[in-house]
Tab-separated table of C-alpha atoms in Angstrom:
chain	number	residue	atom	x	y	z
N	1	MET	CA	14.725	38.842	160.487
N	2	ASN	CA	15.759	41.400	157.632
N	3	ALA	CA	13.389	44.644	157.710
N	4	ARG	CA	14.140	45.714	153.966
N	5	ARG	CA	12.342	42.650	151.592
N	6	GLY	CA	12.661	44.074	148.441
N	7	PHE	CA	9.660	43.312	145.398
N	8	THR	CA	10.123	40.533	142.721
N	9	LEU	CA	9.842	41.142	139.277
N	10	ILE	CA	6.493	39.501	139.516
N	11	GLU	CA	4.968	41.609	141.894
N	12	LEU	CA	6.248	44.372	139.869
N	13	LEU	CA	4.177	42.766	136.625
N	14	VAL	CA	1.064	42.168	138.171
N	15	VAL	CA	1.108	45.438	139.820
N	16	ILE	CA	1.680	47.256	136.305
N	17	ALA	CA	-1.019	45.208	135.071
N	18	ILE	CA	-3.561	46.017	137.171
N	19	ILE	CA	-2.744	50.204	137.330
N	20	ALA	CA	-2.999	49.402	133.320
N	21	ILE	CA	-6.301	47.963	133.544
N	22	LEU	CA	-7.691	50.765	136.297
N	23	ILE	CA	-6.475	53.360	133.543
N	24	ALA	CA	-7.959	51.499	130.818
N	25	ILE	CA	-11.428	51.799	132.714
N	26	LEU	CA	-11.032	55.326	133.904
N	27	VAL	CA	-10.068	56.477	130.382
N	28	PRO	CA	-13.290	55.642	128.082
N	29	ALA	CA	-15.382	57.172	131.179
N	30	VAL	CA	-13.423	60.263	130.886
N	31	GLN	CA	-14.128	60.534	127.249
N	32	ARG	CA	-17.755	59.782	127.880
N	33	VAL	CA	-17.789	62.950	130.144
N	34	ARG	CA	-16.169	65.133	128.034
N	35	VAL	CA	-18.833	63.527	124.838
N	36	ALA	CA	-21.502	64.648	127.274
N	37	ALA	CA	-20.813	68.007	127.760
N	38	ALA	CA	-20.211	68.513	124.502
N	39	ARG	CA	-23.654	67.438	123.742
N	40	VAL	CA	-24.598	69.659	126.474
N	41	GLN	CA	-22.876	73.038	125.051
N	42	CYS	CA	-24.463	72.411	121.705
N	43	GLN	CA	-28.159	71.864	122.915
N	44	ASN	CA	-27.262	75.972	124.934
N	45	ASN	CA	-25.966	76.831	121.486
N	46	LEU	CA	-28.888	75.608	119.901
N	47	LYS	CA	-31.401	76.955	122.808
N	48	GLN	CA	-29.222	80.826	122.640
N	49	ILE	CA	-30.363	80.714	118.565
N	50	GLY	CA	-33.867	79.730	119.303
N	51	ILE	CA	-34.198	82.673	122.130
N	52	ALA	CA	-32.340	85.201	119.517
N	53	LEU	CA	-34.563	84.163	116.705
N	54	TYR	CA	-37.551	84.445	119.268
N	55	GLY	CA	-36.124	88.263	120.266
N	56	TYR	CA	-36.277	88.892	116.418
N	57	HIS	CA	-40.209	87.742	116.013
N	58	ASP	CA	-40.147	90.244	118.780
N	59	ALA	CA	-39.294	93.162	117.413
N	60	ASN	CA	-39.832	92.355	113.514
N	61	LYS	CA	-43.377	90.514	113.933
N	62	GLU	CA	-41.701	87.947	111.805
N	63	PHE	CA	-38.754	85.373	111.622
N	64	PRO	CA	-35.528	86.290	109.238
N	65	VAL	CA	-35.561	85.175	106.004
N	66	GLY	CA	-33.984	81.713	105.644
N	67	ALA	CA	-31.559	82.935	102.440
N	68	ARG	CA	-32.384	85.810	100.905
N	69	VAL	CA	-31.385	85.658	97.406
N	70	ASP	CA	-31.112	89.258	96.729
N	71	ASN	CA	-28.272	90.206	99.151
N	72	GLY	CA	-26.712	86.617	99.380
N	73	LEU	CA	-27.289	86.391	103.506
N	74	SER	CA	-28.407	83.520	106.004
N	75	TRP	CA	-30.785	84.275	108.889
N	76	ARG	CA	-27.276	83.878	111.045
N	77	VAL	CA	-26.661	87.639	110.013
N	78	TYR	CA	-30.204	88.705	111.184
N	79	ILE	CA	-29.898	87.251	114.302
N	80	LEU	CA	-26.658	88.687	115.234
N	81	PRO	CA	-28.084	91.748	116.994
N	82	TYR	CA	-29.786	88.631	119.501
N	83	ILE	CA	-26.893	87.283	119.896
N	84	GLU	CA	-24.678	90.313	121.932
N	85	GLN	CA	-23.054	90.998	118.455
N	86	ASN	CA	-24.479	94.028	116.868
N	87	ASN	CA	-21.349	95.862	116.027
N	88	LEU	CA	-20.848	92.768	113.744
N	89	PHE	CA	-24.541	93.886	112.459
N	90	MET	CA	-23.652	97.446	111.775
N	91	MET	CA	-20.569	96.334	109.640
N	92	PHE	CA	-23.348	94.382	107.190
N	93	ASP	CA	-24.821	96.694	104.683
N	94	LEU	CA	-28.251	94.800	103.588
N	95	GLY	CA	-28.556	96.116	100.471
N	96	ALA	CA	-25.396	95.763	98.786
N	97	GLY	CA	-26.614	93.338	96.318
N	98	ALA	CA	-26.525	89.327	94.890
N	99	TRP	CA	-24.142	87.292	96.397
N	100	ASN	CA	-21.861	87.347	93.133
N	101	GLY	CA	-22.557	91.106	92.016
N	102	GLY	CA	-19.272	92.879	92.166
N	103	PRO	CA	-16.986	92.614	94.777
N	104	ASN	CA	-20.358	91.131	97.446
N	105	ARG	CA	-19.027	87.924	97.586
N	106	GLU	CA	-15.365	89.197	99.489
N	107	GLY	CA	-16.884	91.981	100.921
N	108	PRO	CA	-16.517	95.161	102.350
N	109	ASN	CA	-20.012	93.722	103.176
N	110	LYS	CA	-20.461	89.343	102.886
N	111	MET	CA	-17.553	86.666	102.787
N	112	VAL	CA	-15.427	89.062	104.587
N	113	HIS	CA	-17.128	89.235	107.579
N	114	ALA	CA	-17.006	85.478	108.277
N	115	LEU	CA	-13.342	85.778	109.318
N	116	ASN	CA	-15.188	86.495	112.908
N	117	ARG	CA	-15.784	83.379	114.500
N	118	ILE	CA	-19.582	83.318	116.169
N	119	LEU	CA	-18.890	80.393	119.031
N	120	VAL	CA	-22.306	79.985	119.408
N	121	TYR	CA	-22.853	78.690	115.595
N	122	ASN	CA	-20.512	75.769	116.155
N	123	CYS	CA	-20.827	72.829	117.694
N	124	PRO	CA	-18.075	71.669	119.601
N	125	SER	CA	-17.578	67.815	118.975
N	126	GLN	CA	-17.019	68.767	115.701
N	127	GLY	CA	-13.737	69.833	115.791
N	128	ASN	CA	-13.240	71.820	112.672
N	129	SER	CA	-15.055	75.368	112.393
N	130	ILE	CA	-13.060	76.198	109.394
N	131	ALA	CA	-15.349	76.851	105.992
N	132	ALA	CA	-13.708	73.820	103.938
N	133	ASN	CA	-15.536	74.914	100.572
N	134	GLY	CA	-12.685	76.525	98.116
N	135	SER	CA	-15.869	79.362	97.403
N	136	SER	CA	-15.382	80.007	101.517
N	137	THR	CA	-11.922	80.825	100.979
N	138	LEU	CA	-10.867	85.129	100.567
N	139	VAL	CA	-8.581	85.650	97.222
N	140	ASP	CA	-5.884	86.410	99.403
N	141	GLY	CA	-6.031	82.943	100.763
N	142	ARG	CA	-8.047	83.541	104.641
N	143	LYS	CA	-10.289	80.662	105.496
N	144	THR	CA	-13.550	81.862	106.999
N	145	PHE	CA	-15.352	79.964	109.553
N	146	THR	CA	-18.442	78.125	108.754
N	147	SER	CA	-21.289	77.261	110.943
N	148	ASP	CA	-22.918	74.091	112.182
N	149	TYR	CA	-26.069	75.071	112.547
N	150	HIS	CA	-28.746	75.094	109.272
N	151	GLY	CA	-31.977	76.281	109.054
N	152	VAL	CA	-34.691	73.688	108.245
N	153	ALA	CA	-35.995	74.796	105.075
N	154	GLY	CA	-38.751	71.974	104.540
N	155	PRO	CA	-39.607	68.373	103.364
N	156	LYS	CA	-39.166	67.226	100.238
N	157	GLY	CA	-41.527	64.175	99.088
N	158	PHE	CA	-44.718	62.494	99.657
N	159	ASN	CA	-47.327	64.105	102.215
N	160	PRO	CA	-49.133	61.229	103.490
N	161	ALA	CA	-51.596	63.549	104.693
N	162	THR	CA	-52.486	65.780	101.344
N	163	GLY	CA	-51.582	62.834	98.898
N	164	ALA	CA	-49.622	64.828	97.058
N	165	ALA	CA	-45.997	66.307	97.367
N	166	TYR	CA	-44.737	69.100	99.375
N	167	GLN	CA	-43.836	71.743	98.099
N	168	VAL	CA	-40.516	72.342	96.246
N	169	ASN	CA	-39.505	75.686	93.962
N	170	THR	CA	-37.432	73.994	91.620
N	171	THR	CA	-35.741	76.756	90.262
N	172	PRO	CA	-32.950	77.425	89.599
N	173	THR	CA	-32.503	73.685	89.077
N	174	GLY	CA	-28.939	71.853	90.093
N	175	GLN	CA	-28.542	71.551	93.727
N	176	GLY	CA	-31.721	69.803	94.494
N	177	GLY	CA	-34.548	73.012	94.330
N	178	PHE	CA	-35.629	74.421	97.257
N	179	ALA	CA	-37.867	73.436	99.718
N	180	LEU	CA	-41.136	75.531	100.712
N	181	GLN	CA	-42.804	74.298	103.865
N	182	GLY	CA	-40.272	75.020	106.529
N	183	ILE	CA	-39.547	78.204	108.511
N	184	LEU	CA	-36.078	78.778	107.545
N	185	GLY	CA	-36.097	78.974	103.584
N	186	ARG	CA	-35.088	80.334	100.601
N	187	ASP	CA	-36.389	83.926	100.747
N	188	SER	CA	-39.209	83.080	103.692
N	189	LYS	CA	-41.193	85.170	105.655
N	190	THR	CA	-42.600	82.804	108.344
N	191	ARG	CA	-44.300	84.059	111.448
N	192	PHE	CA	-45.471	82.289	114.780
N	193	THR	CA	-48.717	82.016	113.266
N	194	SER	CA	-47.591	80.262	110.167
N	195	PHE	CA	-46.707	76.984	112.498
N	196	THR	CA	-49.975	75.479	111.629
N	197	ASP	CA	-48.879	71.574	112.684
N	198	GLY	CA	-48.175	73.516	115.967
N	199	ALA	CA	-44.507	74.831	117.205
N	200	SER	CA	-43.414	72.213	119.187
N	201	ASN	CA	-44.043	69.629	116.265
N	202	THR	CA	-41.870	71.572	113.647
N	203	LEU	CA	-38.524	71.888	113.055
N	204	MET	CA	-36.568	74.553	113.469
N	205	VAL	CA	-32.848	74.744	113.264
N	206	GLY	CA	-30.730	71.637	113.222
N	207	GLU	CA	-27.237	70.599	112.842
N	208	VAL	CA	-24.869	69.752	109.481
N	209	SER	CA	-22.081	67.621	109.802
N	210	VAL	CA	-20.697	66.266	106.347
N	211	TRP	CA	-20.162	62.674	105.744
N	212	TRP	CA	-17.422	62.259	104.013
N	213	ASN	CA	-15.347	58.951	102.273
N	214	GLY	CA	-14.646	58.038	106.068
N	215	SER	CA	-14.246	61.462	107.771
N	216	PHE	CA	-16.721	64.146	108.501
N	217	LEU	CA	-16.228	67.598	107.665
N	218	ALA	CA	-16.894	71.353	109.200
N	219	SER	CA	-20.637	71.812	108.400
N	220	ASP	CA	-21.386	72.134	104.837
N	221	GLY	CA	-18.148	73.932	103.625
N	222	ALA	CA	-19.609	77.065	103.170
N	223	ASP	CA	-18.858	80.573	105.828
N	224	TRP	CA	-22.142	81.239	108.025
N	225	VAL	CA	-22.552	84.812	106.302
N	226	ARG	CA	-23.493	83.088	103.293
N	227	GLY	CA	-27.463	82.641	102.273
N	228	VAL	CA	-27.775	81.666	99.185
N	229	GLY	CA	-24.596	81.911	97.040
N	230	ASN	CA	-23.768	80.871	93.394
N	231	GLY	CA	-27.374	80.723	92.199
N	232	ASN	CA	-28.601	77.818	93.492
N	233	GLY	CA	-26.748	76.344	96.229
N	234	MET	CA	-28.109	77.471	99.716
N	235	ALA	CA	-26.173	77.181	102.202
N	236	GLY	CA	-27.583	78.966	105.286
N	237	CYS	CA	-30.708	76.255	105.685
N	238	ARG	CA	-31.165	72.647	104.437
N	239	ASN	CA	-33.948	70.634	102.440
N	240	VAL	CA	-35.280	67.388	104.394
N	241	GLN	CA	-35.169	64.663	101.612
N	242	ASN	CA	-32.515	62.163	103.417
N	243	ALA	CA	-32.348	60.821	106.570
N	244	ILE	CA	-30.057	61.806	109.309
N	245	ASN	CA	-26.634	61.713	109.078
N	246	THR	CA	-27.031	59.881	105.125
N	247	PRO	CA	-23.832	60.527	103.289
N	248	TYR	CA	-23.330	63.818	101.007
N	249	ASN	CA	-24.792	62.542	97.972
N	250	GLY	CA	-24.128	65.077	95.356
N	251	ILE	CA	-26.593	67.545	95.540
N	252	PHE	CA	-25.875	70.301	97.514
N	253	ASN	CA	-29.467	71.627	99.103
N	254	ASP	CA	-30.062	68.047	99.956
N	255	ILE	CA	-27.153	67.368	102.323
N	256	SER	CA	-28.749	65.601	105.356
N	257	PHE	CA	-29.077	66.571	108.665
N	258	GLY	CA	-26.296	64.944	110.990
N	259	SER	CA	-24.057	65.873	114.183
N	260	GLN	CA	-20.853	64.069	115.557
N	261	HIS	CA	-22.837	62.992	118.341
N	262	LEU	CA	-23.603	59.534	118.490
N	263	GLY	CA	-26.741	57.782	116.555
N	264	GLY	CA	-28.749	61.525	115.936
N	265	ALA	CA	-28.263	65.200	115.979
N	266	HIS	CA	-29.876	68.272	117.589
N	267	PHE	CA	-32.823	70.270	116.512
N	268	LEU	CA	-34.264	73.425	117.902
N	269	LEU	CA	-37.968	73.597	117.257
N	270	GLY	CA	-40.621	75.640	116.997
N	271	ASP	CA	-41.561	76.625	120.414
N	272	GLY	CA	-37.999	76.993	121.306
N	273	SER	CA	-37.338	73.156	122.862
N	274	VAL	CA	-33.803	71.411	121.317
N	275	ARG	CA	-34.524	68.244	121.319
N	276	PHE	CA	-32.079	65.174	119.797
N	277	VAL	CA	-33.916	63.013	117.085
N	278	ARG	CA	-32.277	59.933	116.124
N	279	GLU	CA	-31.050	59.090	112.905
N	280	THR	CA	-33.397	56.182	112.968
N	281	VAL	CA	-36.801	57.839	113.294
N	282	ALA	CA	-39.641	56.380	110.455
N	283	LEU	CA	-38.880	59.172	107.824
N	284	VAL	CA	-42.129	60.195	106.978
N	285	VAL	CA	-42.252	61.375	110.713
N	286	TYR	CA	-39.203	62.743	110.484
N	287	LYS	CA	-40.142	64.559	107.165
N	288	ALA	CA	-43.584	65.342	108.321
N	289	THR	CA	-41.718	67.998	111.720
N	290	ALA	CA	-39.833	69.445	109.132
N	291	SER	CA	-42.932	71.191	107.686
N	292	MET	CA	-44.792	73.448	109.200
N	293	ASP	CA	-48.121	73.571	107.396
N	294	GLY	CA	-48.058	70.116	106.316
N	295	SER	CA	-51.310	69.140	108.166
N	296	GLU	CA	-49.913	65.661	108.815
N	297	VAL	CA	-50.703	63.543	112.150
N	298	GLN	CA	-48.063	64.011	114.862
N	299	VAL	CA	-46.644	60.986	116.703
N	300	ASP	CA	-44.316	61.045	119.357
N	301	ASN	CA	-41.540	58.809	118.968
P	1	MET	CA	3.022	31.278	149.135
P	2	ARG	CA	4.625	33.217	146.150
P	3	PRO	CA	3.277	31.381	143.066
P	4	SER	CA	0.018	30.943	144.705
P	5	ARG	CA	0.312	34.757	144.561
P	6	TYR	CA	1.899	34.872	141.197
P	7	LEU	CA	-1.480	32.717	140.140
P	8	THR	CA	-4.180	34.549	142.303
P	9	GLY	CA	-3.074	37.848	140.187
P	10	LEU	CA	-3.020	36.156	137.088
P	11	ALA	CA	-6.910	35.152	137.502
P	12	CYS	CA	-7.367	38.481	139.053
P	13	VAL	CA	-5.971	40.047	135.420
P	14	GLY	CA	-8.165	37.238	133.478
P	15	ALA	CA	-11.346	37.667	134.954
P	16	LEU	CA	-11.255	41.468	134.283
P	17	VAL	CA	-10.169	40.967	130.495
P	18	SER	CA	-13.083	38.446	129.953
P	19	LEU	CA	-15.870	40.818	131.637
P	20	CYS	CA	-14.163	43.408	129.057
P	21	ALA	CA	-14.717	40.968	126.181
P	22	LEU	CA	-18.367	39.950	127.159
P	23	THR	CA	-19.895	43.131	127.711
P	24	GLY	CA	-18.919	43.630	124.129
P	25	CYS	CA	-22.303	44.293	121.811
P	26	GLY	CA	-24.624	41.988	120.368
P	27	HIS	CA	-26.965	42.629	117.688
P	28	GLY	CA	-30.492	43.762	117.595
P	29	GLY	CA	-32.705	42.220	115.207
P	30	ASP	CA	-35.564	43.735	113.850
P	31	PRO	CA	-37.577	41.127	111.519
P	32	ASN	CA	-38.653	43.952	109.172
P	33	LEU	CA	-34.906	44.752	108.726
P	34	VAL	CA	-33.515	43.667	105.748
P	35	HIS	CA	-29.804	43.535	103.873
P	36	VAL	CA	-29.852	44.741	100.611
P	37	ASN	CA	-27.434	44.171	97.835
P	38	GLY	CA	-26.925	44.535	94.246
P	39	THR	CA	-25.730	46.254	91.141
P	40	VAL	CA	-26.805	49.789	89.516
P	41	THR	CA	-25.773	51.148	85.994
P	42	VAL	CA	-26.537	53.491	84.092
P	43	ASP	CA	-27.120	52.791	80.428
P	44	GLY	CA	-25.873	49.585	80.849
P	45	LYS	CA	-22.018	50.809	82.341
P	46	PRO	CA	-21.748	50.475	86.414
P	47	ILE	CA	-21.904	53.500	88.002
P	48	PRO	CA	-18.298	54.195	89.625
P	49	LEU	CA	-19.330	56.004	92.823
P	50	GLY	CA	-22.508	57.041	94.063
P	51	LEU	CA	-25.014	56.730	96.663
P	52	ILE	CA	-28.503	54.477	96.999
P	53	VAL	CA	-30.878	55.359	99.276
P	54	PHE	CA	-34.339	53.549	100.085
P	55	GLU	CA	-37.055	55.563	101.720
P	56	PRO	CA	-40.480	53.399	102.913
P	57	ASP	CA	-42.783	54.679	100.293
P	58	PRO	CA	-46.070	56.967	102.711
P	59	ALA	CA	-47.555	57.247	98.982
P	60	ARG	CA	-48.310	53.296	99.315
P	61	GLY	CA	-48.524	52.685	103.147
P	62	ASN	CA	-44.503	52.262	104.187
P	63	SER	CA	-43.223	53.769	106.865
P	64	GLY	CA	-39.720	53.560	108.868
P	65	GLN	CA	-36.371	53.978	109.036
P	66	GLN	CA	-34.099	54.663	105.738
P	67	GLY	CA	-31.806	52.783	104.450
P	68	HIS	CA	-28.534	53.735	102.086
P	69	ALA	CA	-25.517	52.320	100.826
P	70	ASP	CA	-22.491	53.768	99.112
P	71	ILE	CA	-22.179	52.284	95.394
P	72	LYS	CA	-18.752	51.419	94.232
P	73	ASP	CA	-18.116	50.069	90.871
P	74	GLY	CA	-21.893	49.322	89.970
P	75	LYS	CA	-22.222	47.033	93.549
P	76	PHE	CA	-23.664	48.647	96.618
P	77	ASP	CA	-24.580	46.347	99.925
P	78	THR	CA	-26.465	47.706	102.776
P	79	ARG	CA	-24.044	45.500	105.043
P	80	GLN	CA	-21.368	47.980	104.657
P	81	SER	CA	-23.280	51.061	105.990
P	82	HIS	CA	-25.065	48.852	108.370
P	83	LYS	CA	-28.283	51.130	106.913
P	84	ARG	CA	-31.152	47.992	106.369
P	85	VAL	CA	-34.297	48.624	104.693
P	86	VAL	CA	-37.949	47.932	106.119
P	87	LEU	CA	-39.821	45.544	103.933
P	88	GLY	CA	-42.187	46.604	101.460
P	89	ALA	CA	-42.662	49.199	99.034
P	90	GLN	CA	-39.874	52.223	98.515
P	91	VAL	CA	-38.819	55.081	96.808
P	92	VAL	CA	-35.199	54.511	95.233
P	93	ARG	CA	-33.426	57.501	94.760
P	94	ILE	CA	-29.641	57.054	92.616
P	95	THR	CA	-26.916	59.613	92.580
P	96	GLY	CA	-23.503	58.537	90.878
P	97	GLY	CA	-21.017	60.292	89.312
P	98	ASP	CA	-17.661	59.085	87.166
P	99	GLY	CA	-15.616	58.868	89.774
P	100	VAL	CA	-13.164	61.550	88.319
P	101	ASN	CA	-11.198	63.662	91.400
P	102	PRO	CA	-13.856	63.072	94.155
P	103	GLU	CA	-13.471	65.986	96.494
P	104	PRO	CA	-15.459	66.547	99.428
P	105	PHE	CA	-17.972	68.640	97.344
P	106	THR	CA	-18.640	66.887	94.129
P	107	PRO	CA	-18.035	63.319	96.094
P	108	PHE	CA	-18.647	61.239	93.172
P	109	GLY	CA	-16.643	63.441	90.606
P	110	ASN	CA	-19.152	65.084	87.723
P	111	LEU	CA	-22.607	63.521	88.694
P	112	LEU	CA	-23.403	61.075	85.376
P	113	PHE	CA	-27.112	62.289	86.067
P	114	GLU	CA	-29.478	64.095	88.117
P	115	GLU	CA	-31.020	62.590	91.578
P	116	HIS	CA	-33.118	59.165	89.689
P	117	THR	CA	-35.861	58.086	91.500
P	118	THR	CA	-37.724	55.114	91.197
P	119	GLN	CA	-40.227	52.541	92.609
P	120	MET	CA	-39.999	49.261	93.791
P	121	ASP	CA	-40.908	46.570	96.611
P	122	VAL	CA	-38.343	44.754	99.244
P	123	THR	CA	-39.360	41.109	100.101
P	124	LYS	CA	-37.661	38.813	102.832
P	125	ASP	CA	-34.804	37.274	101.158
P	126	GLN	CA	-34.555	39.748	98.393
P	127	PRO	CA	-32.633	38.333	95.531
P	128	PRO	CA	-29.841	40.928	95.073
P	129	LEU	CA	-31.130	44.088	92.552
P	130	GLN	CA	-30.617	44.971	89.198
P	131	LEU	CA	-31.004	48.272	88.726
P	132	ASP	CA	-30.692	50.745	85.456
P	133	VAL	CA	-30.319	54.557	85.188
P	134	PRO	CA	-31.467	55.974	81.975
P	135	GLY	CA	-28.526	58.783	82.150
P	136	GLN	CA	-26.495	60.932	79.862
P	137	LYS	CA	-28.073	64.279	81.844
P	138	THR	CA	-25.325	65.963	83.183
P	139	LYS	CA	-24.859	68.788	85.592
P	140	LYS	CA	-23.005	71.973	86.839
P	141	ASN	CA	-20.669	71.093	90.123
P	142	PRO	CA	-21.512	73.642	92.640
């Protein structure tokens, strides 16, 4: 009897087909693990930001300004010492004047510092962390880094508890105005005691990932240093006007919160917890949680 | 012997393929959510590019998820965005632009008007909507 019996072609093909099927089963599983890891990393980033915001509150008896007009900087600059970036923080001159004043936009005090990437400010699911907007590119062509996490400036629209509209500062116009009833907004000064709706019922920071023409852009395209630039565009915080993951409608301050995690976005709440909010949540509930003092009745869902 | 082994292998492959196909997604149907389509014009002319958002109107007792659709050449259909609209009272917000050189931060080109807000009711078997925006307020780009 011949011990060296070979394979037939068909046996070989069947083996290859089975291996192909096994790989087809395995690859999506590996991909799912990667996606889950990115979500956990994103939650952890928000948690770190929450601890930093609370550290700032402990030291200053109030939360940092969301987006400050007189120097154009965002809250992300103010919490740098609390995420172990004190040396970078020391390079900022907080009294250097408005964003567009003189050489301020470029530096030495402002946008040039956004050449430093702060890992905690970017979600790993968002592959691109370069600020896409042309106004965030330095004159010499160097690109700055953006942040995927934005302060919740507050809701816009009708408050069912008071029967009136949520407070919005409409001047200067052109970009959707500035919602006033959130924790981190334009020239905001909130304390823990400002959250009369309850800290665990109020959104503080959320993810932003703009959907445009079939592809995602990093964040809102502005560098992480910027709070308010160009007069009326609020880069550090967002109004809550549309549902999570709504495409960009051309009104900059109303860019919706959103992410590349399937079906919703992560939010840091006023009590320091991090929750995933689904994009199909009732809009009235979403807006109620975006306000810190709207007196709405909260329903969990 | 050999043909039967071949057939068994083929059957295994077939079974796995059909299993993969069968585990595809089905559509959950919420009877309170409907698709809406129609046309949007500004001063009678179709809006080249834009976005229409349907927010259930809390001022008139409605709540639920938001529906939205892209506007292209004056037409919109929520079937394309898969974001269905809740029945009942709605706040409808429309933004639109001339569609010239759309870029990430001017997604509809130059905006033809600031956000237009109107109210309406969405019914079951909603006929196509015909919306007109009074226009000609131009807006600066960011």
